[in-house]
Amino acid sequence: MNTLETILENRLLNTWIRHFNRAPFQINNPHEADAELIEIEDDSSRLLAITIDTISEEISTGLYQTPFTMGWVTVMAGFSDLAAVGAVPLGIVTAISLEPNRSDSFKQGIAQGMSAACKRLGVFILGGDTNTGSMISLTGCAVGIVPKENKMIRIGCRPGDSVFISGPAGSGSALGLTRFAGIFENAFPENDYRPIARLKEGQLIRNYASCCMDTSDGVIATLDQLMRLNQVGFEIDMAPERFLHPAALALANTVNLPAWMMLAGHHGEFELIFTIPPKHIDPFLNYANGQNWMPFRIGKVIEKPTVKFLLNGKLEGIDTGRIRNLFIEVEGNIDAYIKGLNNILITF
Amino acid sequence: MNTLETILENRLLNTWIRHFNRAPFQINNPHEADAELIEIEDDSSRLLAITIDTISEEISTGLYQTPFTMGWVTVMAGFSDLAAVGAVPLGIVTAISLEPNRSDSFKQGIAQGMSAACKRLGVFILGGDTNTGSMISLTGCAVGIVPKENKMIRIGCRPGDSVFISGPAGSGSALGLTRFAGIFENAFPENDYRPIARLKEGQLIRNYASCCMDTSDGVIATLDQLMRLNQVGFEIDMAPERFLHPAALALANTVNLPAWMMLAGHHGEFELIFTIPPKHIDPFLNYANGQNWMPFRIGKVIEKPTVKFLLNGKLEGIDTGRIRNLFIEVEGNIDAYIKGLNNILITF
């Protein structure tokens, strides 16, 4: 089944959504965009883009251990959602909950991570709220503005469109694998995980793309969600090795995992996956290259709703829905997850 | 000392703020407004208002026990900040963290509380994020639009201005006292605590007021913060009994506490405290009464930075700064807090 509801995560979100009336001035339906798109009264040409993300499970599970990473990703996650709708950022507000006994240097680390991420993007923290509690919870709510005419959501790709990714993938999986698979310490150091929201690229892409979504949950989850939303398939005909982050590829080789598994972790790298219709390919690539940006053309949109990867030189369908649900079913146990991935590939 | 830094809470917030650069297009300085006010490119007449608030300590301490209240207040807290800057709301996004074992009916309760609050205000939840964790944490980020000319912040009142409150105060303290002072069960039932953000009133007030702030932390904390920000004082010459919520007053009488103490709890009721310059009083009151709204004129702005209440028929200064810090010092112990309040009054 290729419906949204096949995926546990979508179903969980829907149990909340069904209680709420939808704003009549909201452009996107649920699941349809990385950021919510809202009409602004008396402004016929622009939309407000707003998104909220909490970083807490990444901390409680031990995936992020340094406060700098926690602060950095809180900021990047918010702006990455804005990037995926092509928004010009206005800023971010943050809500910070910490245990009462956290040291000043720990708090400083979070603040420095947030501040460095803002500087890297040329954006600002506008305000915030602080609380104490029994766990670390960092929430960022980013806002921006999108021209109505060039709005970009997860919907709109058609068979024949080319599929792109904005940069190398797999650093999110690499960090997850290093932390949880008990392979060896620091195979992929946390300090190397410094994803950068593709804000400028998003604003460029919106002039050409038929759909766009960020890879905050990993490449495979992103392609799966786009498949369900658009009722199309994706043939990823570039070998995963060729668009993996070098450190992620090296790690896969070291631990003897197939390269595609570095796209299957539910912890991504905040790149953008987007599709470009044939007639826009040349102008898009010319413009992108003029900006010294080389996105990877990784495949094409096909009619049949399935996701195919080039595995050992052959295009093979992967049951991406089962992969996404598996992560919830194994409750985060990485050994069980990798075993499960192997089984999915064998039985598909 | 009447500086902002005298107050522990302000100091804590400043330790975060000093790490961040301020956005050049942000209108308000830190502490100066209930919601952040941001210039929008190519819109010379309007500002974006945005605010973020987490409800978690109110839950972990047992102040809120029903999920409906938790959801209701999450929504109201966000829109109350918008009300205090006179914004027209665009909507709210929410981030919900719950323990993994929470029942469906508990989740439904939160959703119903959020939904009911939105319906009461005529606003919408635009989107959100859900997580699991070791505690309940509900964050709301509300956005709205304010006309630049009529923007309203916490700064601007002058000696001679009248001080108003939008409605009866003390229900927040009443709930706190009932929960924590061990007086008797249900003296003030949680279901009676249903604060309503003063959105419409805020939009009316902004045409007349010299400053405004909501009472989310209680009346005394609000007056204290306004005193420090404006370097003026407040003479509250209406007896507290006359603008207390009837149930809060009844509770104070029952437990033999002076009425003013129902303004001293650090849990408020989301009314607005605002000041009106003499020349605007008549037009403001005419307009408000035409809308069937009767705010209380509770006092006036004075030159000397001190907060005076009418206690036993006499205007007495209250050390509001010590009251605010006391709450943090006693770490939420209500018995110690009430003892401390009595001492402050005696020794001042």
XYZ file of C-alpha atoms in Angstrom, chain A residues 165 167-174 177 215-224 236-245 248-249 252 257-269 271 273 298 307-311 318 320 323-324 337 341:
60
model
C 19.937 16.043 -3.892
C 24.702 17.696 -1.389
C 26.254 14.467 -0.118
C 24.070 12.232 2.063
C 24.664 9.817 4.895
C 26.403 11.818 7.620
C 23.303 11.469 9.828
C 23.328 7.687 9.456
C 27.076 7.634 9.977
C 25.793 3.926 13.327
C 16.330 14.824 4.362
C 16.003 15.424 8.108
C 14.780 11.805 8.465
C 17.282 10.388 5.969
C 17.144 9.956 2.190
C 15.030 6.797 2.114
C 12.332 8.183 4.421
C 12.241 11.353 2.307
C 11.834 9.497 -0.988
C 9.203 7.243 0.579
C 17.666 6.386 -8.186
C 20.072 5.443 -10.968
C 23.167 7.040 -9.470
C 24.935 4.455 -7.300
C 24.619 5.423 -3.604
C 28.419 5.344 -3.334
C 28.584 8.352 -5.630
C 26.467 10.725 -3.582
C 27.399 9.543 -0.099
C 29.401 11.761 2.231
C 29.820 7.848 5.573
C 31.053 5.755 2.643
C 30.119 1.632 5.444
C 27.592 -2.623 5.189
C 26.223 -1.905 1.715
C 26.418 1.787 0.861
C 22.633 2.219 0.488
C 22.156 1.453 4.188
C 23.739 4.832 4.948
C 20.611 6.327 3.400
C 18.306 4.254 5.595
C 18.981 5.705 9.041
C 16.180 7.822 10.479
C 18.616 10.582 11.223
C 19.453 12.670 8.222
C 21.696 15.480 7.139
C 20.053 18.213 2.471
C 15.749 16.320 -2.287
C 20.525 11.040 -8.605
C 11.620 3.418 -4.866
C 14.463 1.761 -6.790
C 18.159 1.964 -6.030
C 21.169 0.870 -8.068
C 22.482 -2.069 -6.054
C 13.369 -1.356 -1.865
C 10.908 1.891 1.929
C 12.115 0.359 6.434
C 10.403 3.412 7.935
C 17.396 -2.461 12.658
C 17.145 -3.976 6.715
